[in-house]
Every structure is written in C-alpha cells, then in structure tokens.
mmCIF file of C-alpha atoms in Angstrom:
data_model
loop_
_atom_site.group_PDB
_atom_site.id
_atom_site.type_symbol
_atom_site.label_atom_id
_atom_site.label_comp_id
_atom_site.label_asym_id
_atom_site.label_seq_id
_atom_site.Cartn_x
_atom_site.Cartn_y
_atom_site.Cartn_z
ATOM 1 C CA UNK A 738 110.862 135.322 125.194
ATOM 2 C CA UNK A 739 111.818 131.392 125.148
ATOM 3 C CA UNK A 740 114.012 130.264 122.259
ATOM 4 C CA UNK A 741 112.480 127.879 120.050
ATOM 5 C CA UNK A 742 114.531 124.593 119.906
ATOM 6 C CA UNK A 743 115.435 122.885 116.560
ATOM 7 C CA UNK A 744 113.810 120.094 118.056
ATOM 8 C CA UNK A 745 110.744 122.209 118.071
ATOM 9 C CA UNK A 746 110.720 123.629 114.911
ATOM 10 C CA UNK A 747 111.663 120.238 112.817
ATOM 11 C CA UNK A 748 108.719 118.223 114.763
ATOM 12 C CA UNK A 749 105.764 121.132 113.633
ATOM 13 C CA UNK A 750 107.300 120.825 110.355
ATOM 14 C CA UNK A 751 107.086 117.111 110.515
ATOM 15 C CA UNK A 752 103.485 117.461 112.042
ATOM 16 C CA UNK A 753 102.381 119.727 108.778
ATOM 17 C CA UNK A 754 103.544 117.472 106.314
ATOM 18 C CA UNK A 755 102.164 114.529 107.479
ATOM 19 C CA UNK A 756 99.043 116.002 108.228
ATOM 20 C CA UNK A 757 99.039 117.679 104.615
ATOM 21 C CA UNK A 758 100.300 113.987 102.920
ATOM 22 C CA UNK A 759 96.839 112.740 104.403
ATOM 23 C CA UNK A 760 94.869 115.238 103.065
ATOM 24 C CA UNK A 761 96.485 114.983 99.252
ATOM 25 C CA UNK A 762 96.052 111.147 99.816
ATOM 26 C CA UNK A 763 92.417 111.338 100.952
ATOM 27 C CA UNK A 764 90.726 114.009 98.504
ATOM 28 C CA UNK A 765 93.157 114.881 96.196
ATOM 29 C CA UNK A 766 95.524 117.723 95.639
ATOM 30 C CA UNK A 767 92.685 120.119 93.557
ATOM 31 C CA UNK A 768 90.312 118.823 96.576
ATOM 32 C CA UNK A 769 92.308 120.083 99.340
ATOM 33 C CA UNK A 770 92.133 123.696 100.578
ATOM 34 C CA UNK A 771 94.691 125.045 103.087
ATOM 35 C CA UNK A 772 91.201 124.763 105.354
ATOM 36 C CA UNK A 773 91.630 121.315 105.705
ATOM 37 C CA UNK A 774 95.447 121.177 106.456
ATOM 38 C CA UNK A 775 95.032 123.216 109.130
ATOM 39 C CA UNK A 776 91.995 121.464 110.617
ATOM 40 C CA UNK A 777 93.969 118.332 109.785
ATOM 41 C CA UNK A 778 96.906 119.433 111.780
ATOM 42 C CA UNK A 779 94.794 121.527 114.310
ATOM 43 C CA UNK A 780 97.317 124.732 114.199
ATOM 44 C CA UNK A 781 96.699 128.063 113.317
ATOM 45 C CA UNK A 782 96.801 129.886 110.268
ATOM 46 C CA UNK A 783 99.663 131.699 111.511
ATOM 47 C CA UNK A 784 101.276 128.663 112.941
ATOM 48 C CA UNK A 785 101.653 126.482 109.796
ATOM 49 C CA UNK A 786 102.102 129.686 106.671
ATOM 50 C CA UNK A 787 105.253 130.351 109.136
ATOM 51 C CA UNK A 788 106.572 127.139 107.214
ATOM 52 C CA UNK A 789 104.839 127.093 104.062
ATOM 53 C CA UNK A 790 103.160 129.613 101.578
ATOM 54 C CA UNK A 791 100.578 127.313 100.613
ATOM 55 C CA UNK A 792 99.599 123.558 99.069
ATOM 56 C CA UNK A 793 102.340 124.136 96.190
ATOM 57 C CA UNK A 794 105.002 124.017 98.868
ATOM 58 C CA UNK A 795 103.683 121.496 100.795
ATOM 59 C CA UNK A 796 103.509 119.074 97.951
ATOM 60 C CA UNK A 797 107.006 120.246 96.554
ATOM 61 C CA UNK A 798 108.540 119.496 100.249
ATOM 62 C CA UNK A 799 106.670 115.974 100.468
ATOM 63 C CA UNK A 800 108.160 114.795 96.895
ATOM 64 C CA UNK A 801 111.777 116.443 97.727
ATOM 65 C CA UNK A 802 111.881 114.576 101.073
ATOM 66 C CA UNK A 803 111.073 111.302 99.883
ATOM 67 C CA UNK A 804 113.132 111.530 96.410
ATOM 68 C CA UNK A 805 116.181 112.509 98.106
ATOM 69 C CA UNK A 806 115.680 109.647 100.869
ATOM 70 C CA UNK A 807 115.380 107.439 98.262
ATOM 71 C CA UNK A 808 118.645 108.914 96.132
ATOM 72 C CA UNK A 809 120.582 108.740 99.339
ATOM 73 C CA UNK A 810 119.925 104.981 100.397
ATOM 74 C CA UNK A 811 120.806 104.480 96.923
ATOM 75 C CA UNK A 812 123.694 106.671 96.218
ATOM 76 C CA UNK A 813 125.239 104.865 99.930
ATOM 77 C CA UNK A 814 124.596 101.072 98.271
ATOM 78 C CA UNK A 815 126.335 102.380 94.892
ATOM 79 C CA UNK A 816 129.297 103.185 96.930
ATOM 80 C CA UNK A 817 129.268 99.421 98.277
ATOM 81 C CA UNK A 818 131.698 96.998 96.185
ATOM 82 C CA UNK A 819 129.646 94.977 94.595
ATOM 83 C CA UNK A 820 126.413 96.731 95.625
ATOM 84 C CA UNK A 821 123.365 94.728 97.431
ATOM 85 C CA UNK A 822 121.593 92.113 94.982
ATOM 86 C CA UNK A 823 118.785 94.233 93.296
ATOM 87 C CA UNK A 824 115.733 92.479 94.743
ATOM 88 C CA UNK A 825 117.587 92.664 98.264
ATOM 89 C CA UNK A 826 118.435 96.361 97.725
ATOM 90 C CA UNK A 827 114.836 97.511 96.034
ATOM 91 C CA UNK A 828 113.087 95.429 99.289
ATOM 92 C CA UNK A 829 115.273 97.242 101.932
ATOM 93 C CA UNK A 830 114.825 100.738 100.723
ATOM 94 C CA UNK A 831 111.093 100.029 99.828
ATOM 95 C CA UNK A 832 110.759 98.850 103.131
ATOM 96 C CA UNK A 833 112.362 101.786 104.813
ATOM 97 C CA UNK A 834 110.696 104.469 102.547
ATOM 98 C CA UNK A 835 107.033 102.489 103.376
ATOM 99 C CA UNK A 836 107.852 102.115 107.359
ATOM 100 C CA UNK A 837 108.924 105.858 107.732
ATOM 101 C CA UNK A 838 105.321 106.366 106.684
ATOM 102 C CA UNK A 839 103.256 104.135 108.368
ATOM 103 C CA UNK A 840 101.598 106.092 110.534
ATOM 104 C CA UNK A 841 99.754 107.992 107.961
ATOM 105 C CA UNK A 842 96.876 105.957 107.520
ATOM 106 C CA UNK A 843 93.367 107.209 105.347
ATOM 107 C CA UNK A 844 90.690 104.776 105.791
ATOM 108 C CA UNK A 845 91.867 102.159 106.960
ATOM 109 C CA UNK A 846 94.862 101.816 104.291
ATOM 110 C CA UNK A 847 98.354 103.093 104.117
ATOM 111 C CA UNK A 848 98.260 106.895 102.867
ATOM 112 C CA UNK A 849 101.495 106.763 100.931
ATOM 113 C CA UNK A 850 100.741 104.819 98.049
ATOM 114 C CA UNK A 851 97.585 107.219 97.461
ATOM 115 C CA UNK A 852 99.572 110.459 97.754
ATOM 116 C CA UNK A 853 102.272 108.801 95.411
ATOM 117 C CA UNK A 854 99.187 108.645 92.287
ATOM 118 C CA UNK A 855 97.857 111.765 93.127
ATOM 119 C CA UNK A 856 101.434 113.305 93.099
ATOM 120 C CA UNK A 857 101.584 111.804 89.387
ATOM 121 C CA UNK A 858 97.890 113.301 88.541
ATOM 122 C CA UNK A 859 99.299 117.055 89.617
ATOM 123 C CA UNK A 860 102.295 117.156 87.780
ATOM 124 C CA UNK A 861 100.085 116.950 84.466
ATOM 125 C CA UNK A 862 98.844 120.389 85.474
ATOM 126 C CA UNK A 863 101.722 121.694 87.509
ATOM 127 C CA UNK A 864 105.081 122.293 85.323
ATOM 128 C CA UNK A 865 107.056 123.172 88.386
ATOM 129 C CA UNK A 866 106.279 119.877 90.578
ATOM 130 C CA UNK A 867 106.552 117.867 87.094
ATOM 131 C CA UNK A 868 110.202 119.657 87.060
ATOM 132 C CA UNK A 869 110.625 118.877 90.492
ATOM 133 C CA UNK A 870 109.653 115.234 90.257
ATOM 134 C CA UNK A 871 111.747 115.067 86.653
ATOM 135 C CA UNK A 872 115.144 116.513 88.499
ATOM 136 C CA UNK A 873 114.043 113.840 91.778
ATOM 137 C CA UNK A 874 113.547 110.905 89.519
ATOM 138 C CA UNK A 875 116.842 112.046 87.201
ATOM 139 C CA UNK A 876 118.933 111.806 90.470
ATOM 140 C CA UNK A 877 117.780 108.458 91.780
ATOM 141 C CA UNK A 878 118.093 106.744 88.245
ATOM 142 C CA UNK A 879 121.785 108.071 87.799
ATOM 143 C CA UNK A 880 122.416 106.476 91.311
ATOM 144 C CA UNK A 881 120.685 103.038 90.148
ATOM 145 C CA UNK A 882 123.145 103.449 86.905
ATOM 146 C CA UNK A 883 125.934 103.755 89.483
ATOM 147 C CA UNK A 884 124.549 100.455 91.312
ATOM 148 C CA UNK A 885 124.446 98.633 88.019
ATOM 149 C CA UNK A 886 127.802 99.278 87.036
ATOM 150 C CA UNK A 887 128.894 98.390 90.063
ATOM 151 C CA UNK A 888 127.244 94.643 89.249
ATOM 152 C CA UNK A 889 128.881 94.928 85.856
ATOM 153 C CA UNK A 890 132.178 95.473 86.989
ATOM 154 C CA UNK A 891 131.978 92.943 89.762
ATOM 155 C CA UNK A 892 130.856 90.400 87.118
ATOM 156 C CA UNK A 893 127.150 90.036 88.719
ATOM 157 C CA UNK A 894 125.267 91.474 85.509
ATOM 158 C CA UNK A 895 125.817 90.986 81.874
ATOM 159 C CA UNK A 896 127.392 93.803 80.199
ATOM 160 C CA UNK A 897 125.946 94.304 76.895
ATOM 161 C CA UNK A 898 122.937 95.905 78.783
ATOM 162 C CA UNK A 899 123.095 99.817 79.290
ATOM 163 C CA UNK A 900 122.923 100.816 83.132
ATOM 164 C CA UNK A 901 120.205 103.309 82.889
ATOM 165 C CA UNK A 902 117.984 100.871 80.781
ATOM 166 C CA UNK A 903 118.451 98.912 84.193
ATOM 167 C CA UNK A 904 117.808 101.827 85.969
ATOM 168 C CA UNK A 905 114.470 102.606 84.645
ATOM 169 C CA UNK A 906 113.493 98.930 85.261
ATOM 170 C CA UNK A 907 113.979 99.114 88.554
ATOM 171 C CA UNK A 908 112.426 102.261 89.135
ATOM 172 C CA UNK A 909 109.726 100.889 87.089
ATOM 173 C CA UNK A 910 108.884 97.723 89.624
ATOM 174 C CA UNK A 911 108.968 100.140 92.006
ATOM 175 C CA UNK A 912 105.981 102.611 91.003
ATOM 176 C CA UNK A 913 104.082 99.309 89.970
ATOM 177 C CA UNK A 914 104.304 97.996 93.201
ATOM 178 C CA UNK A 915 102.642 101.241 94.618
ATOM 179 C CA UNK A 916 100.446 101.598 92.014
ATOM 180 C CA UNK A 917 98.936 98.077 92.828
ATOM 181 C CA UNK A 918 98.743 99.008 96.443
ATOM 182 C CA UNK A 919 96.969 101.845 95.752
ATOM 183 C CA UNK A 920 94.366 100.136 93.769
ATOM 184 C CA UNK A 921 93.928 97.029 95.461
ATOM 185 C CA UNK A 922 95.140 97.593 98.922
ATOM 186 C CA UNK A 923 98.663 96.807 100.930
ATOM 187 C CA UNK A 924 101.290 94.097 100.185
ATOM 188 C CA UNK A 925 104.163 93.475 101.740
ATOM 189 C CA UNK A 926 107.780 94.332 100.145
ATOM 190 C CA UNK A 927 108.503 90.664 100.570
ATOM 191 C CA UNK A 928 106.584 90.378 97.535
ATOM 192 C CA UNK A 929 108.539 92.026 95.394
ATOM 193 C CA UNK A 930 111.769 91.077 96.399
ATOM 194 C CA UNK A 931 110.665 87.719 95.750
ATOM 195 C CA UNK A 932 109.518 88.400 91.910
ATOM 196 C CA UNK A 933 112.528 89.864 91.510
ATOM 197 C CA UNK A 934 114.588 87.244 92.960
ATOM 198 C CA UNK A 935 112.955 84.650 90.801
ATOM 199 C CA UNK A 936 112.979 86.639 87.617
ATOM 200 C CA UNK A 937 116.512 86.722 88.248
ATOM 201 C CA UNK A 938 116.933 83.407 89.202
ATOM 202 C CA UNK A 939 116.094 82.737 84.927
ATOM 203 C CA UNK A 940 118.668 80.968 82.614
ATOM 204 C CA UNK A 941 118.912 80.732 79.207
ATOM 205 C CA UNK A 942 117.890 77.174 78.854
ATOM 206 C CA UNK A 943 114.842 75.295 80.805
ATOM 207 C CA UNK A 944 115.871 74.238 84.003
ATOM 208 C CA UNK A 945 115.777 70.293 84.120
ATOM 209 C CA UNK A 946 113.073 68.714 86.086
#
C-alpha cells in the first residue's frame, strides 16, 4: 500500500477545519451536526473521525491554531528592541491572521469574524473550550506585556502604566474590531491602525491651531 505523505495528511486536515470553521460561522456551533461537516467537506465518515472525534475537537483545534498564531507573531515582535509601534504591530498581525482566512467566505462575508462570536457564545456552555480560550488568551496577553515593556524600557511608553493593563487594551481593540465586522460587515485593518495611531498621536495639552 502507498505511504501517505505529510503533505497529504496536513492538507485533509486543513480541508476539515476550514470546512468545519464555515459551518460554526454559518449556523452556529449547537446548529451544526457532524452531518454537515462532512457534506461541507464532501469526505467520508471514516475519512474525517480519522482526525477528529467530533465538533468539540474541531472547535478546540480552530481556537488553538489561531491563538497560538497570534502568540507567536507576538512573542517574535517582543523579542524585537524596541518592538513595532502598537497600531503598526496590531495592523500587521490582524492583517495576517484575517488574510490566512480569506477564503472562507459564508454569504457573501468573511467567515472568520462570525466563527470568532460564536466561539465566545460556546464557551458559556463549554468549560473545557472556555479553559482553552482562557490558557490561549493568558499566553498572548503575557506576550503583549512583554511588547510593552519593551516600549517602556526603550522610552516609547510612559511607565507608571502596568504592562498587562496595556495588554488587555490591545487585545481589547482587537475583539472590537471583529465584533463590528461581524455585525456590520468587513473593514479593512487600515482602520484600526489608523485609530490607534491617532489616539496615540494625543498630548496632554490642545494642540495649537
């Protein structure tokens, strides 16, 4: 019998859990029977259970890809001396995060800022994702810490501000931004890199006109 290439085996898995990110995005997690993934995906029973149990994984493996994506583009621009401005580094990894996506589409619309709510919605009912997305979320705010010290230390940032109170911030624009696009429709990143850019562009005093 023919040996399966890696190759192989990482583009079915890729196949199932884009096909299953449409389905979450489009009806919901509760919505969404194995059924549909499959018909979705057009494999066999056999085909796709060889990768995952059942929804529960499928979810857990979306949110673990993307949170560790995220934690590593992160982690790599805390290691930078002095990091990437903040509305610079949020647009980049944004960006990335969005255009690694784009190809899962549900009506019309991007899927990922859908499957990001309904992701939210589960873990009120699912303790293990909500432990999941708590450990996820823990890791990429200790990185943004990281980042903010490093703007401390290079004299970028004030310093009577603690780092993870900047961390949450940031974090903070960022599920805003896809919470918008999920309710009203698509924006570009550019958008929020600019907001950011001019909130940070504020002084103390009125600038003169």
């Amino acid at each position: 019998m023919a040996r399966v290439s890696q190759e192989h085996l990482d583009a079915r898995r890729r196949q199932i859990l884009d096909g299953a990110a449409i389905c979450f995005a489009r009806n919901g997690f509760h919505a969404t029977s194995m059924q549909d993934v499959l018909k979705e995906v057009d494999l066999s029973a056999g085909a796709v259970y060889r990768y995952f149990k059942g929804k529960e994984e499928l979810i857990g493996a979306i949110v673990t890809e993307v949170l560790g994506s995220v934690r590593a583009a992160f982690e790599e621009a805390a290691r930078q001396s002095p990091p990437p401005p903040p509305d610079e580094l949020v647009a980049a990894v944004l960006g990335k995060t969005l255009a690694a996506r784009e190809s899962l589409v549900v009506d019309g619309r991007p899927a990922f800022p859908r499957l990001i709510v309904q992701v939210w919605g589960e873990t009120l009912r699912n303790e293990e994702l909500a432990a999941l997305l708590r450990e996820g979320y823990g890791s990429v705010r200790a990185a943004w810490a990281k980042i903010v010290e490093g703007y401390q230390n290079a004299g970028m940032m004030r310093t009577d501000v603690e780092p993870d109170h900047v961390a949450r911030t940031m974090i903070s624009a960022v599920l805003g931004f896809l919470a918008q696009q999920s309710l009203f429709g698509p924006a570009p990143v550019e958008i929020l890199r600019d907001g950011l850019r001019a909130l940070m562009s504020m002084r103390d005093e009125p600038a003169a006109s």
